[in-house]
Amino acid sequence: MNAVIRTFRELQAQGVIRAFALGGASALVFYTEPVLTYDLDFFIILDAPPDKPVSLQPIYEHFTRHGYSISGEQVLVGDAPVQVLVAYNPLVEEAVQNAIELPFNGETVPVLTPEYLLAIALQTNRHKDRERVRLLWQQASLDEAKLVDILTRHELLERWNHLKSQM
Amino acid sequence: MEPPEKPDVAPLPQVVRRVLEFKEARRKQLAQLPPEEKLRILVEMQKWARAAHIATGRPPTPVWNLEELMKRAQPEPPHQV
């Protein structure tokens, strides 16, 4: 993971990406009990004008130069597929911009905060996402004021209140 | 529409309740572990899942190579002039 982070930081230094952060279920290792997952999800914000077509090719090429293999749209770190996801809506973009550096294996990793992880899971709203919401609510140290602010601005508060009433 | 009822463990026998409480406490303990340790547990979970898939005739699921994941990056050597 550290080597992957360094590669992302190089892409950032080269101006290919503006920001990146670990999200999805693999980010939960920083906040909750471990949950079974098979992907490392990295959300990125590209450093390109919004009207330019999105291409991840320069990112894949950079990873290839560092000896990683690419399978479909995933970078393989040993057997672990790294999924590179362009921030696909305002909530995810805001989440990446507000990611925090957390210590991991002697270095640091930019990780989405638990409040944003919860909000994104709530927005995605599959069965497994609702399970992640529950885990974060029960086990992570959440800043409730921050959470309510995010959920309000992204119109997720009603869904949250409904789900919370069932927990 | 009536909201769904909250799960209620009260009618369960005390021995079962004790087990559930123990499990809940254990999960909270797991949440406090360092991320590196949780990653190791995650890989163990992947091994179990893979074994279960094979045992039930389903395609095997991947197991991450922990050593590869924990590999520290080597800084690139300076360019020769």
Tab-separated table of C-alpha atoms in Angstrom:
chain	number	residue	atom	x	y	z
A	1	MET	CA	0.000	0.000	0.000
A	2	ASN	CA	2.843	2.385	0.853
A	3	ALA	CA	4.373	1.890	-2.584
A	4	VAL	CA	0.987	2.592	-4.194
A	5	ILE	CA	0.635	5.771	-2.148
A	6	ARG	CA	4.046	6.944	-3.267
A	7	THR	CA	3.065	6.338	-6.895
A	8	PHE	CA	-0.119	8.387	-6.425
A	9	ARG	CA	1.934	11.162	-4.817
A	10	GLU	CA	4.224	11.219	-7.860
A	11	LEU	CA	1.161	11.604	-10.092
A	12	GLN	CA	0.081	14.474	-7.871
A	13	ALA	CA	3.511	16.112	-8.075
A	14	GLN	CA	3.431	15.781	-11.877
A	15	GLY	CA	0.056	17.533	-11.992
A	16	VAL	CA	-1.821	14.517	-13.365
A	17	ILE	CA	-4.101	14.330	-10.342
A	18	ARG	CA	-5.004	17.112	-7.947
A	19	ALA	CA	-5.917	14.931	-4.967
A	20	PHE	CA	-6.483	11.292	-4.027
A	21	ALA	CA	-7.674	9.306	-1.032
A	22	LEU	CA	-8.472	5.785	0.052
A	23	GLY	CA	-12.204	5.112	0.336
A	24	GLY	CA	-14.653	2.225	0.224
A	25	ALA	CA	-14.562	-0.824	2.457
A	26	SER	CA	-10.758	-0.931	2.613
A	27	ALA	CA	-10.781	2.518	4.262
A	28	LEU	CA	-12.839	1.050	7.099
A	29	VAL	CA	-9.673	-0.554	8.543
A	30	PHE	CA	-8.913	2.927	9.862
A	31	TYR	CA	-12.217	3.294	11.719
A	32	THR	CA	-14.112	0.047	12.329
A	33	GLU	CA	-13.616	-3.686	12.667
A	34	PRO	CA	-12.213	-5.173	9.442
A	35	VAL	CA	-14.792	-6.170	6.820
A	36	LEU	CA	-14.315	-8.554	3.938
A	37	THR	CA	-13.453	-6.790	0.689
A	38	TYR	CA	-11.438	-7.557	-2.424
A	39	ASP	CA	-10.602	-4.081	-3.760
A	40	LEU	CA	-8.600	-1.076	-2.648
A	41	ASP	CA	-10.665	1.890	-3.804
A	42	PHE	CA	-8.782	5.105	-4.444
A	43	PHE	CA	-10.834	8.171	-5.316
A	44	ILE	CA	-9.018	10.820	-7.329
A	45	ILE	CA	-9.626	14.330	-8.571
A	46	LEU	CA	-8.002	14.855	-11.945
A	47	ASP	CA	-6.035	18.004	-12.566
A	48	ALA	CA	-7.740	18.769	-15.877
A	49	PRO	CA	-10.280	21.300	-17.121
A	50	PRO	CA	-13.838	20.052	-16.558
A	51	ASP	CA	-14.665	20.161	-20.281
A	52	LYS	CA	-11.758	17.815	-21.144
A	53	PRO	CA	-12.711	14.120	-21.586
A	54	VAL	CA	-11.717	12.031	-18.575
A	55	SER	CA	-8.872	9.619	-19.268
A	56	LEU	CA	-7.149	7.432	-16.728
A	57	GLN	CA	-4.587	6.301	-19.288
A	58	PRO	CA	-1.732	8.490	-17.937
A	59	ILE	CA	-2.370	7.021	-14.481
A	60	TYR	CA	-2.280	3.425	-15.718
A	61	GLU	CA	0.848	4.163	-17.745
A	62	HIS	CA	2.591	5.603	-14.688
A	63	PHE	CA	1.736	2.529	-12.608
A	64	THR	CA	2.929	0.276	-15.452
A	65	ARG	CA	6.268	2.117	-15.510
A	66	HIS	CA	6.574	1.289	-11.804
A	67	GLY	CA	6.203	-2.407	-12.566
A	68	TYR	CA	2.505	-2.855	-11.732
A	69	SER	CA	0.270	-4.788	-14.075
A	70	ILE	CA	-3.103	-3.513	-15.207
A	71	SER	CA	-6.131	-5.773	-15.430
A	72	GLY	CA	-9.120	-4.136	-17.061
A	73	GLU	CA	-9.510	-0.901	-15.129
A	74	GLN	CA	-7.603	-2.075	-12.085
A	75	VAL	CA	-3.974	-1.783	-11.035
A	76	LEU	CA	-2.748	-5.014	-9.464
A	77	VAL	CA	-0.609	-4.847	-6.339
A	78	GLY	CA	0.258	-8.512	-6.018
A	79	ASP	CA	-3.239	-10.001	-5.950
A	80	ALA	CA	-4.912	-6.868	-4.613
A	81	PRO	CA	-6.736	-4.861	-7.252
A	82	VAL	CA	-6.515	-1.103	-6.857
A	83	GLN	CA	-9.584	0.553	-8.328
A	84	VAL	CA	-8.989	4.136	-9.416
A	85	LEU	CA	-12.264	6.046	-9.302
A	86	VAL	CA	-12.609	9.599	-10.533
A	87	ALA	CA	-14.661	11.589	-8.005
A	88	TYR	CA	-18.023	11.167	-9.690
A	89	ASN	CA	-20.214	13.702	-7.891
A	90	PRO	CA	-19.955	16.778	-5.608
A	91	LEU	CA	-20.116	14.684	-2.424
A	92	VAL	CA	-17.224	12.419	-3.443
A	93	GLU	CA	-15.206	15.384	-4.697
A	94	GLU	CA	-15.694	17.188	-1.395
A	95	ALA	CA	-14.774	13.992	0.466
A	96	VAL	CA	-11.452	13.686	-1.385
A	97	GLN	CA	-10.677	17.377	-0.800
A	98	ASN	CA	-11.248	16.874	2.929
A	99	ALA	CA	-9.379	13.568	3.291
A	100	ILE	CA	-6.977	13.254	6.220
A	101	GLU	CA	-3.483	11.787	6.399
A	102	LEU	CA	-3.438	8.787	8.739
A	103	PRO	CA	-0.411	6.766	9.839
A	104	PHE	CA	0.017	3.376	8.187
A	105	ASN	CA	3.042	1.099	8.189
A	106	GLY	CA	5.478	3.866	9.108
A	107	GLU	CA	4.160	6.384	6.583
A	108	THR	CA	0.851	8.172	6.045
A	109	VAL	CA	-2.118	7.469	3.799
A	110	PRO	CA	-4.771	9.991	2.728
A	111	VAL	CA	-8.082	8.484	3.845
A	112	LEU	CA	-11.658	9.740	3.583
A	113	THR	CA	-12.960	10.811	6.989
A	114	PRO	CA	-15.554	8.561	8.638
A	115	GLU	CA	-18.247	11.236	8.177
A	116	TYR	CA	-17.715	11.278	4.411
A	117	LEU	CA	-17.409	7.476	4.221
A	118	LEU	CA	-20.773	7.243	5.963
A	119	ALA	CA	-22.335	9.862	3.671
A	120	ILE	CA	-21.054	8.171	0.500
A	121	ALA	CA	-22.253	4.749	1.693
A	122	LEU	CA	-25.622	6.280	2.499
A	123	GLN	CA	-25.798	7.842	-0.946
A	124	THR	CA	-24.794	4.600	-2.715
A	125	ASN	CA	-27.310	2.744	-0.528
A	126	ARG	CA	-26.815	-0.879	-1.523
A	127	HIS	CA	-27.346	-3.502	1.175
A	128	LYS	CA	-23.609	-3.676	1.912
A	129	ASP	CA	-23.402	0.123	2.019
A	130	ARG	CA	-26.110	0.277	4.671
A	131	GLU	CA	-24.113	-2.303	6.658
A	132	ARG	CA	-21.057	0.003	6.413
A	133	VAL	CA	-23.187	2.929	7.593
A	134	ARG	CA	-24.218	0.880	10.618
A	135	LEU	CA	-20.609	-0.105	11.392
A	136	LEU	CA	-19.373	3.467	11.129
A	137	TRP	CA	-22.213	4.710	13.296
A	138	GLN	CA	-21.561	2.090	15.979
A	139	GLN	CA	-17.768	1.935	15.960
A	140	ALA	CA	-16.147	5.037	14.466
A	141	SER	CA	-15.572	8.260	16.367
A	142	LEU	CA	-17.853	10.509	14.360
A	143	ASP	CA	-18.147	14.262	14.593
A	144	GLU	CA	-21.940	14.419	14.579
A	145	ALA	CA	-22.148	18.138	13.795
A	146	LYS	CA	-19.881	17.644	10.797
A	147	LEU	CA	-21.878	14.591	9.703
A	148	VAL	CA	-25.218	16.402	9.882
A	149	ASP	CA	-23.757	19.325	7.937
A	150	ILE	CA	-22.548	17.021	5.131
A	151	LEU	CA	-25.806	15.054	5.038
A	152	THR	CA	-27.883	18.240	4.978
A	153	ARG	CA	-25.924	19.867	2.162
A	154	HIS	CA	-26.067	16.696	0.044
A	155	GLU	CA	-29.741	16.021	0.767
A	156	LEU	CA	-29.164	12.789	2.625
A	157	LEU	CA	-30.514	13.744	6.030
A	158	GLU	CA	-33.951	12.186	5.546
A	159	ARG	CA	-32.441	8.885	4.433
A	160	TRP	CA	-30.059	9.004	7.387
A	161	ASN	CA	-32.812	9.641	9.918
A	162	HIS	CA	-34.841	6.780	8.474
A	163	LEU	CA	-31.911	4.360	8.611
A	164	LYS	CA	-30.860	5.513	12.067
A	165	SER	CA	-34.336	4.821	13.414
A	166	GLN	CA	-33.828	1.181	12.417
A	167	MET	CA	-30.463	0.775	14.153
B	1	MET	CA	-46.512	2.730	6.996
B	2	GLU	CA	-45.358	1.415	10.374
B	3	PRO	CA	-41.589	1.572	10.896
B	4	PRO	CA	-40.040	-1.910	11.159
B	5	GLU	CA	-39.633	-3.182	14.676
B	6	LYS	CA	-36.225	-2.846	16.266
B	7	PRO	CA	-34.522	-6.189	16.935
B	8	ASP	CA	-35.185	-7.233	20.496
B	9	VAL	CA	-32.879	-9.763	22.131
B	10	ALA	CA	-34.659	-9.699	25.493
B	11	PRO	CA	-36.642	-12.934	25.033
B	12	LEU	CA	-33.509	-14.917	24.221
B	13	PRO	CA	-32.065	-17.171	26.919
B	14	GLN	CA	-29.498	-15.483	29.117
B	15	VAL	CA	-26.683	-17.701	27.854
B	16	VAL	CA	-27.339	-16.571	24.266
B	17	ARG	CA	-27.578	-12.926	25.324
B	18	ARG	CA	-24.230	-13.278	27.069
B	19	VAL	CA	-22.686	-14.662	23.869
B	20	LEU	CA	-24.155	-11.808	21.798
B	21	GLU	CA	-22.886	-9.237	24.260
B	22	PHE	CA	-19.453	-10.851	24.207
B	23	LYS	CA	-19.439	-10.773	20.401
B	24	GLU	CA	-20.436	-7.120	20.351
B	25	ALA	CA	-17.656	-6.252	22.796
B	26	ARG	CA	-15.181	-8.268	20.723
B	27	ARG	CA	-16.155	-6.364	17.567
B	28	LYS	CA	-15.599	-3.082	19.365
B	29	GLN	CA	-12.163	-4.324	20.454
B	30	LEU	CA	-11.367	-5.268	16.863
B	31	ALA	CA	-12.309	-1.760	15.758
B	32	GLN	CA	-9.604	-0.389	18.095
B	33	LEU	CA	-6.771	-2.435	16.555
B	34	PRO	CA	-4.139	-0.672	14.418
B	35	PRO	CA	-5.000	-0.620	10.691
B	36	GLU	CA	-2.007	-2.832	9.830
B	37	GLU	CA	-3.381	-5.556	12.133
B	38	LYS	CA	-6.885	-5.147	10.685
B	39	LEU	CA	-5.453	-5.562	7.199
B	40	ARG	CA	-3.877	-8.846	8.333
B	41	ILE	CA	-7.249	-9.993	9.690
B	42	LEU	CA	-8.919	-8.952	6.429
B	43	VAL	CA	-6.514	-11.187	4.496
B	44	GLU	CA	-7.321	-14.057	6.888
B	45	MET	CA	-11.016	-13.446	6.142
B	46	GLN	CA	-10.252	-13.622	2.432
B	47	LYS	CA	-8.543	-17.005	2.981
B	48	TRP	CA	-11.654	-18.323	4.769
B	49	ALA	CA	-13.929	-16.967	2.054
B	50	ARG	CA	-11.787	-18.579	-0.639
B	51	ALA	CA	-11.814	-21.943	1.172
B	52	ALA	CA	-15.605	-21.728	1.565
B	53	HIS	CA	-16.055	-20.918	-2.120
B	54	ILE	CA	-13.891	-23.859	-3.181
B	55	ALA	CA	-15.648	-26.204	-0.740
B	56	THR	CA	-19.043	-25.283	-2.167
B	57	GLY	CA	-17.993	-25.577	-5.813
B	58	ARG	CA	-17.920	-21.852	-6.529
B	59	PRO	CA	-15.053	-20.045	-8.288
B	60	PRO	CA	-12.277	-19.233	-5.813
B	61	THR	CA	-12.120	-15.647	-4.609
B	62	PRO	CA	-8.822	-13.707	-4.447
B	63	VAL	CA	-6.552	-13.478	-1.435
B	64	TRP	CA	-4.306	-10.433	-1.159
B	65	ASN	CA	-0.580	-10.874	-0.823
B	66	LEU	CA	-0.013	-9.138	2.515
B	67	GLU	CA	3.753	-8.942	2.071
B	68	GLU	CA	3.293	-7.144	-1.237
B	69	LEU	CA	0.772	-4.753	0.283
B	70	MET	CA	3.014	-3.873	3.203
B	71	LYS	CA	6.022	-3.296	0.978
B	72	ARG	CA	7.531	0.122	1.639
B	73	ALA	CA	8.263	2.178	-1.435
B	74	GLN	CA	11.878	2.707	-2.356
B	75	PRO	CA	12.609	6.276	-3.394
B	76	GLU	CA	13.618	6.540	-7.032
B	77	PRO	CA	17.397	6.860	-7.519
B	78	PRO	CA	18.522	10.349	-8.490
B	79	HIS	CA	18.875	10.855	-12.216
B	80	GLN	CA	22.435	10.481	-13.478
B	81	VAL	CA	23.839	13.632	-15.017
